[in-house]
Coordinates of C-alpha atoms in Angstrom, one line a residue:
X1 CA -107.4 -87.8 -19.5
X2 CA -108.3 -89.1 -16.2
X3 CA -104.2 -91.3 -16.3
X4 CA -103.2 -87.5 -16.7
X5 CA -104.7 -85.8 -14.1
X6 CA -103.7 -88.3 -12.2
X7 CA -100.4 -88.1 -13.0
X8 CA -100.4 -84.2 -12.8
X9 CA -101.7 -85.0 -8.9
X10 CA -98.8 -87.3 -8.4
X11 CA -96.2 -85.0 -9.3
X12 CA -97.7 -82.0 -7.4
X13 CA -97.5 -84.0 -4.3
X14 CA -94.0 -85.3 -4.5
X15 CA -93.1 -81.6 -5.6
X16 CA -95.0 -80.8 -2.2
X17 CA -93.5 -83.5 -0.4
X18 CA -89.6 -82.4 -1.5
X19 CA -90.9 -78.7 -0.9
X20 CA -91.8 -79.2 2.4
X21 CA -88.6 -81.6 3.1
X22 CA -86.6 -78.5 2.1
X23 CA -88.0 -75.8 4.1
X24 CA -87.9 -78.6 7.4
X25 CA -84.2 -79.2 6.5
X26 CA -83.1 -75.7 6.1
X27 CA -85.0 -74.8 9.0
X28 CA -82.7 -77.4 11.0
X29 CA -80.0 -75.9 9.8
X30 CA -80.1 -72.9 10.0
X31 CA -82.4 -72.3 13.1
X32 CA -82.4 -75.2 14.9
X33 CA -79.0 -76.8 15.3
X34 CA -77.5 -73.2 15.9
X35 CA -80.1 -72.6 18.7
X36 CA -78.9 -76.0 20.4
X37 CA -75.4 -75.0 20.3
X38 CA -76.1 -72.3 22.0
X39 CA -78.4 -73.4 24.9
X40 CA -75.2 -75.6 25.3
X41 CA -73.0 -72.1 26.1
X42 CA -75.9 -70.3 28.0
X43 CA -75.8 -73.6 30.1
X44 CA -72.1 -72.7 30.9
X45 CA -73.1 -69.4 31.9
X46 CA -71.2 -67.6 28.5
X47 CA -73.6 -65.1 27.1
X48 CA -74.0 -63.3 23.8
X49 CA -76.1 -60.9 21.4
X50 CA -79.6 -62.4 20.8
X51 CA -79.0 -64.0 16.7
X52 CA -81.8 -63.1 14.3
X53 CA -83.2 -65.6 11.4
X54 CA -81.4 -66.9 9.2
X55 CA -78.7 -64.2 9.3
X56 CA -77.4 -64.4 12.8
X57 CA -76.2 -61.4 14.1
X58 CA -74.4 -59.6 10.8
X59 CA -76.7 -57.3 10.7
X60 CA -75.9 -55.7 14.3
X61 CA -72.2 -56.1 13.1
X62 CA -73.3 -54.0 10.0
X63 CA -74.8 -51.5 11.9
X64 CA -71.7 -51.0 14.3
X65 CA -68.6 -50.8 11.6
X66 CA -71.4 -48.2 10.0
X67 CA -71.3 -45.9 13.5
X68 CA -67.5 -46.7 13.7
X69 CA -67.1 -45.2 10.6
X70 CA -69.3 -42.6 10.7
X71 CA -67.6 -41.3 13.9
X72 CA -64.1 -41.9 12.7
X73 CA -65.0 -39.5 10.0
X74 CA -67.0 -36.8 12.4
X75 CA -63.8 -37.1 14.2
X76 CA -61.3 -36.5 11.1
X77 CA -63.4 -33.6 10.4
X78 CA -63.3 -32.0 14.2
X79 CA -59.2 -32.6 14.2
X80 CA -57.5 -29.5 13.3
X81 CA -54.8 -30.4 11.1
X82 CA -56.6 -33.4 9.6
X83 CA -55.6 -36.9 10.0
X84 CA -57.9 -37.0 13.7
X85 CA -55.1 -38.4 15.4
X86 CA -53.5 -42.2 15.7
X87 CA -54.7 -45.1 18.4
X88 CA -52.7 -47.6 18.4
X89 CA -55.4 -50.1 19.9
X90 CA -56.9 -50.7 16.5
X91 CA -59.5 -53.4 17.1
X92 CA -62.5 -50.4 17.8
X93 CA -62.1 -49.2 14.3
X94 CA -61.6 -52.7 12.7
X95 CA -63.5 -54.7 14.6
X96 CA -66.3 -52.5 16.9
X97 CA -69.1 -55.2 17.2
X98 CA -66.3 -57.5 19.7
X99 CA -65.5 -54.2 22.0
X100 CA -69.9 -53.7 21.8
X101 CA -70.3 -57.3 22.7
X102 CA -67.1 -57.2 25.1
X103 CA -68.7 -54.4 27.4
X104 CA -72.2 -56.1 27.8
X105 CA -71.6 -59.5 28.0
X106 CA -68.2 -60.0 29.3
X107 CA -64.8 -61.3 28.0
X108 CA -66.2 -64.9 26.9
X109 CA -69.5 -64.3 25.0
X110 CA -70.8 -65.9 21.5
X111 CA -72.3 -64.8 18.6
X112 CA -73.7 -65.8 15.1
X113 CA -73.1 -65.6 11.6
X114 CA -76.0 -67.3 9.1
X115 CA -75.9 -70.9 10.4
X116 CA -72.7 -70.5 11.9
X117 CA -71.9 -70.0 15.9
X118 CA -68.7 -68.4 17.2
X119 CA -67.1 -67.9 20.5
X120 CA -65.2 -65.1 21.2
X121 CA -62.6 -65.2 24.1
X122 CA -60.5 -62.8 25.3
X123 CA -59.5 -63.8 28.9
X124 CA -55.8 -64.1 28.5
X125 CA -56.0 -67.0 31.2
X126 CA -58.4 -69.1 28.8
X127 CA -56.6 -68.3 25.4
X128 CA -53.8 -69.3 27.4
X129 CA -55.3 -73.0 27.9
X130 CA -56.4 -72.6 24.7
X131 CA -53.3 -72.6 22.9
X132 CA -51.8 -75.6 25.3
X133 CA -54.0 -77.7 23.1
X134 CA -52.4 -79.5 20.9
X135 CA -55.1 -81.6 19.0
X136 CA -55.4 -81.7 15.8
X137 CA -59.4 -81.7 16.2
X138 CA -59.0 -78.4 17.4
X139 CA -57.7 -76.6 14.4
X140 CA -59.0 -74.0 12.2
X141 CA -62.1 -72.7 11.5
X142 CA -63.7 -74.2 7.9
X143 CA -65.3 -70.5 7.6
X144 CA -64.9 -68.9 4.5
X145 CA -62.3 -72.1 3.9
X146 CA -63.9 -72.5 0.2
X147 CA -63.9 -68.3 -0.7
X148 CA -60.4 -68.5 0.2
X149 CA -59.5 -71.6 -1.9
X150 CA -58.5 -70.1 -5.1
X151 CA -55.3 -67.9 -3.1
X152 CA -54.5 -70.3 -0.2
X153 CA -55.4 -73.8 -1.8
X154 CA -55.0 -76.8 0.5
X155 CA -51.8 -75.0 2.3
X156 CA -51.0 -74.9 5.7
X157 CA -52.4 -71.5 6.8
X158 CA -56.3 -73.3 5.7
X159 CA -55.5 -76.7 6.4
X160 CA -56.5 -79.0 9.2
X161 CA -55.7 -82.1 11.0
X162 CA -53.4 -84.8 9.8
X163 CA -53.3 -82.8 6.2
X164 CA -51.3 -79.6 8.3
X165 CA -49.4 -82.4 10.5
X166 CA -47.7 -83.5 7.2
X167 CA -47.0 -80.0 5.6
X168 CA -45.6 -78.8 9.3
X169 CA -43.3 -81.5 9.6
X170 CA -41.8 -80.5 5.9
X171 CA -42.1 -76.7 6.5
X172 CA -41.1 -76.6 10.4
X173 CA -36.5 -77.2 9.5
X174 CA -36.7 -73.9 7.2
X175 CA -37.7 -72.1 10.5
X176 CA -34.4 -70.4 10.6
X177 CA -32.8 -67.1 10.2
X178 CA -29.6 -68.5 8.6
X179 CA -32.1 -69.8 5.9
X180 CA -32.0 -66.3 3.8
X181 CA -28.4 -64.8 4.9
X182 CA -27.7 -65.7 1.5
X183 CA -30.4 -63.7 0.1
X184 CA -29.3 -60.5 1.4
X185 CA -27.4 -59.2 -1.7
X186 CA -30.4 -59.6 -3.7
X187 CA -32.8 -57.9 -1.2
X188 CA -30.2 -55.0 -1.3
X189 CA -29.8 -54.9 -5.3
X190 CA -33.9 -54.5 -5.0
X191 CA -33.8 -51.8 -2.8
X192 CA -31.5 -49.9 -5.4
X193 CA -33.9 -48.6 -7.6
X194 CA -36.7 -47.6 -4.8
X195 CA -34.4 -45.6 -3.3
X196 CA -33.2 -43.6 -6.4
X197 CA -36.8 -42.9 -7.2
X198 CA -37.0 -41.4 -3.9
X199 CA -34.0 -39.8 -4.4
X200 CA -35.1 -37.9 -7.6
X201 CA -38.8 -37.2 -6.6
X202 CA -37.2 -35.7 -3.2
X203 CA -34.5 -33.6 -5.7
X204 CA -37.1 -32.8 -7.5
X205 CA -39.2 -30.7 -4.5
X206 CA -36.4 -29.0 -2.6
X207 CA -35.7 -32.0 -0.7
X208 CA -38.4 -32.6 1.3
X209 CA -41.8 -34.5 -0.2
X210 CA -44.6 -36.3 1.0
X211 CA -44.7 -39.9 -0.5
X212 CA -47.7 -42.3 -0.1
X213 CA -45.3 -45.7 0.1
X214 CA -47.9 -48.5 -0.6
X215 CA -47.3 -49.3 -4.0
X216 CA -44.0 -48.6 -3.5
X217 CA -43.1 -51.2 -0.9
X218 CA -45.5 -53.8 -3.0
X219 CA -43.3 -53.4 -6.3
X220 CA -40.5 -54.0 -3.6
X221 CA -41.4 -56.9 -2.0
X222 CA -42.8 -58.7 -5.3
X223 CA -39.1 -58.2 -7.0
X224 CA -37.4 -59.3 -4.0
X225 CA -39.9 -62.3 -3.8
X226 CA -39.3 -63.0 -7.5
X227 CA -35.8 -62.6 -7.8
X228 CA -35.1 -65.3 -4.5
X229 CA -38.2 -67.5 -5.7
X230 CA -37.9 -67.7 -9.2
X231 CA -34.5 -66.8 -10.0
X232 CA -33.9 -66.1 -13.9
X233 CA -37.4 -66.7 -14.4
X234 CA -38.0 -63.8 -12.0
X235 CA -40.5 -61.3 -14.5
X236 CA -42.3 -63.9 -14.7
X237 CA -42.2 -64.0 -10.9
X238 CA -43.5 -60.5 -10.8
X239 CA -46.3 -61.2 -12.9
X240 CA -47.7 -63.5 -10.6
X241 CA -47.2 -62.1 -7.6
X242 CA -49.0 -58.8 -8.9
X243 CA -51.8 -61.7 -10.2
X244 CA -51.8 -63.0 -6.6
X245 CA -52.0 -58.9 -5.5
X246 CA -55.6 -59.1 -8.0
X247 CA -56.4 -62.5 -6.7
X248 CA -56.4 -61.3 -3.1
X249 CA -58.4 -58.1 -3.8
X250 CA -61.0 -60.7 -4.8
X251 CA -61.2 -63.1 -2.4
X252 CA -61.0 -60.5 0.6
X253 CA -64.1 -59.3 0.5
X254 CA -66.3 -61.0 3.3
X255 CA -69.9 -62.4 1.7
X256 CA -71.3 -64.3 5.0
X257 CA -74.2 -65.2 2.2
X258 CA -72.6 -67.2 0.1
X259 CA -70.8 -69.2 2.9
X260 CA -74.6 -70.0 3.9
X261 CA -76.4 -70.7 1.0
X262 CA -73.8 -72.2 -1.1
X263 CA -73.4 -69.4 -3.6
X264 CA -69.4 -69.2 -3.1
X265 CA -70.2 -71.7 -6.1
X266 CA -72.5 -69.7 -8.1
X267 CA -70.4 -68.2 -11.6
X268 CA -70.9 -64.2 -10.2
X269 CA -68.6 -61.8 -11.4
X270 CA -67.1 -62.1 -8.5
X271 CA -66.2 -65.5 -8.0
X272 CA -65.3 -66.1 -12.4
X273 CA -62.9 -63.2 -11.5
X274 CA -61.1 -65.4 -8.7
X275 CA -61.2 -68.3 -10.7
X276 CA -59.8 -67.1 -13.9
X277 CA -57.0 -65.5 -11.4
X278 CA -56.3 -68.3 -10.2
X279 CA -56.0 -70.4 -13.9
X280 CA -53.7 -67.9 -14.9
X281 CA -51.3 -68.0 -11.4
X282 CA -51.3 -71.7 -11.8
X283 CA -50.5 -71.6 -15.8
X284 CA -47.9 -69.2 -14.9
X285 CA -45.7 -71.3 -12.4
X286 CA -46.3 -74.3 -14.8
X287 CA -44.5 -73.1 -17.6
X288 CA -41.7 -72.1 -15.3
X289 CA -41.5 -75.5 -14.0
X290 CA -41.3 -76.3 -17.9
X291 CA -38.9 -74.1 -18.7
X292 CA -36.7 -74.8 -15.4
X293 CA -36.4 -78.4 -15.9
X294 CA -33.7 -80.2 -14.6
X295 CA -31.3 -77.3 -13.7
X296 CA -33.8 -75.6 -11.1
X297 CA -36.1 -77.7 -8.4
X298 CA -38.5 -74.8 -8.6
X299 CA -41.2 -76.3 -6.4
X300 CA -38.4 -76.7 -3.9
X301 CA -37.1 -72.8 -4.1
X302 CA -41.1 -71.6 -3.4
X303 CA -41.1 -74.2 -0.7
X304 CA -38.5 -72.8 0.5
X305 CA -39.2 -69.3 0.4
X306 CA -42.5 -70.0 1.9
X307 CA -41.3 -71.9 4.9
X308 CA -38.8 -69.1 6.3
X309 CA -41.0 -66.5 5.5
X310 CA -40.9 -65.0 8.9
X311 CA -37.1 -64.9 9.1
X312 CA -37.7 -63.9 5.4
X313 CA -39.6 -60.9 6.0
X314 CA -38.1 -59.6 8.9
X315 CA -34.7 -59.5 6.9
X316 CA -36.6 -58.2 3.8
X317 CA -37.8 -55.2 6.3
X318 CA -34.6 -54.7 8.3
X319 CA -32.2 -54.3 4.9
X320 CA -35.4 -51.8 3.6
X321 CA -35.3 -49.5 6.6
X322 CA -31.2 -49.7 7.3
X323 CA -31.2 -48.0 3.4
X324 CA -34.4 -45.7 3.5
X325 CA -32.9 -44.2 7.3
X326 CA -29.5 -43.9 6.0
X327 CA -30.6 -41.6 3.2
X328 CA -33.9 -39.8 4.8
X329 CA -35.4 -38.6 7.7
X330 CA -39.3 -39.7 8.0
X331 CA -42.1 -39.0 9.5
X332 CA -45.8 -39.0 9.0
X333 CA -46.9 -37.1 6.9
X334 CA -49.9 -34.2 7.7
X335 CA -52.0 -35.6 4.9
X336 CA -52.0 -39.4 6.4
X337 CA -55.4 -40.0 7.4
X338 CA -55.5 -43.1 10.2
X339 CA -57.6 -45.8 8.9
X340 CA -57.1 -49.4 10.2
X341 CA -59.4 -52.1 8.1
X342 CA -59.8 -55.9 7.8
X343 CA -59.4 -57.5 4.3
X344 CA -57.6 -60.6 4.6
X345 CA -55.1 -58.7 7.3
X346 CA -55.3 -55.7 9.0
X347 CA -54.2 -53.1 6.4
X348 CA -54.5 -49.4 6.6
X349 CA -57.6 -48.6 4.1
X350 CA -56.4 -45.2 3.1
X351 CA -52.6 -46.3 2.7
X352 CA -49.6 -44.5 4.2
X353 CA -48.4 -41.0 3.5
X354 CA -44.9 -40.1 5.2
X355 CA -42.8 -36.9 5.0
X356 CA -39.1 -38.0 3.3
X357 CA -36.4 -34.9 3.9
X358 CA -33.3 -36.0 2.4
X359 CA -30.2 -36.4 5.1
X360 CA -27.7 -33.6 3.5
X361 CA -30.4 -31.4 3.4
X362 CA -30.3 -30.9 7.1
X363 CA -26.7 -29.9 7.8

């Protein structure tokens, strides 16, 4: 009995021991090494919102999208007409805790989020020095680097260092315009069947109709996408890009949380929803690789498309609007509501409603 008690004593104090280990390392962590970084700023003179334990400052950046939203809707119900008007400076609505912070503590100021510290600079001068650097040390930021795995992988919008050195030196020659001239027919032929479904819902009230284009334009761009990318495989194309549409939805919502305790891991609905996304994307483009074989370098196609995609989508939008202008008349319609919010981009939360009027209908 007396071995067992013993033993029982033992165990207790080792549990103790690694208990109290714990607490002191997170503590460090998430308290201490924070702190240090920024006595280093407040050294420099840079200021910023006092961070609270262990969360930082989210919960003041709560509290501010809450009043920003809260008076975007007081002022959408004062506006006669609906819709409260339009500012094309979106960053209050988006991002209100940087123009809170901006007004009392300058241009240059920090802040926190769990364990991690930030600086925030927007002195055109500085971001101007800034962007002369060309180290690879300073690169992007590892936040949220994991959440976003599943959609962005080990690509060159997430990587770092020598890792985005090698992809940008195969990406950087498809950086030209002349890369998708000979994709124009097929952006056309997918702009085809948009437009008549315009056509007939337009026909259908009197020539003038009030269309919200979001889905629209996303069934647009995923069959122009899979026709270039995928080629005679292209359905299957569409399949994954609307997967990748899913996959997106669940990766862009922010959990600061997760990032600091490690839960980003953690099977939640969440997360087995991503990963099961993801599985299915990946199976997807393996069977087309299987089914391609020799007579298609498919890897080389979605290299390709990927690397011009600027040229890619400015072309994609140019061909869009010459067809939608040459058979309409636009305009905003009185039902859109303005409503600028961050997911993975800035995207307008309440979509887009316009006001088509066919062009005979005018003369």
């Amino acid at each position: 009995m007396e071995q067992v008690a013993m033993a029982v004593k033992v165990l207790l104090s080792l549990c103790c021991v690694v208990a109290c280990g714990l607490a002191m390392y997170l503590y460090h962590i998430l308290w201490l090494v924070p702190r240090r970084v920024l006595a280093e700023f407040r050294m420099q003179g840079i200021g910023g919102p006092p961070p609270s334990f262990p969360y930082g400052n989210i919960a003041d950046m709560r509290e501010a999208v809450a009043a920003a939203k809260a008076a975007r809707a007081s002022a959408r119900r004062a506006a006669a007409g609906g819709g409260g008007g339009i500012r094309h400076d979106y960053r209050p609505a988006v991002l209100p805790y940087y123009e809170k912070w901006r007004k009392e503590h300058g241009p240059i100021f920090t802040y926190s989020m769990g364990n991690v510290v930030f600086l925030h600079v927007s002195r055109p001068d500085v971001v101007r020095d800034i962007n002369l650097c060309v180290s690879l040390d300073l690169g992007k930021s590892s936040y949220l680097k994991a959440t976003h795995e599943p959609l962005f992988g080990g690509g060159i919008l997430k990587s770092n260092g020598e890792a985005w050195l090698h992809q940008r030196k195969i990406i950087a020659p498809e950086f030209f315009l002349d890369k998708v001239k000979g994709m124009v027919d097929l952006m056309a032929d997918s702009a085809g069947p948009l437009l008549k479904s315009w056509e007939e819902r337009v026909d259908r009230n009197g020539g003038v109709t009030d269309i919200k284009i979001d889905d629209d334009i996303r069934a647009y761009s995923a069959d122009v996408i899979s026709r270039t990318c995928f080629g005679s495989s292209y359905i299957k194309g569409k399949e994954i890009f609307m997967k990748i549409r899913e996959l997106q939805q669940a990766v862009s919502k922010p959990n600061v949380l997760a990032e600091m305790t490690g839960l980003r891991f953690f099977p939640s609905m969440r997360n087995k929803q991503a990963w099961e996304l993801h599985k299915e994307v990946r199976q997807l483009i393996l069977e087309i690789v299987k089914e391609s074989g020799e007579d298609r370098n498919l890897l080389s196609a979605i290299l390709h498309s990927a690397s011009c995609s600027r040229g890619f989508a400015m072309a994609e939008l140019k061909i869009l609007i010459s067809f939608i202008i040459s058979k309409f008349v636009l305009k905003l319609s009185p039902h859109y509501e303005h409503s600028p919010t961050l997911k993975l981009i800035v995207e307008p939360e309440l979509g887009v409603d316009l006001t088509l009027t066919k062009v005979q209908c005018l003369y």
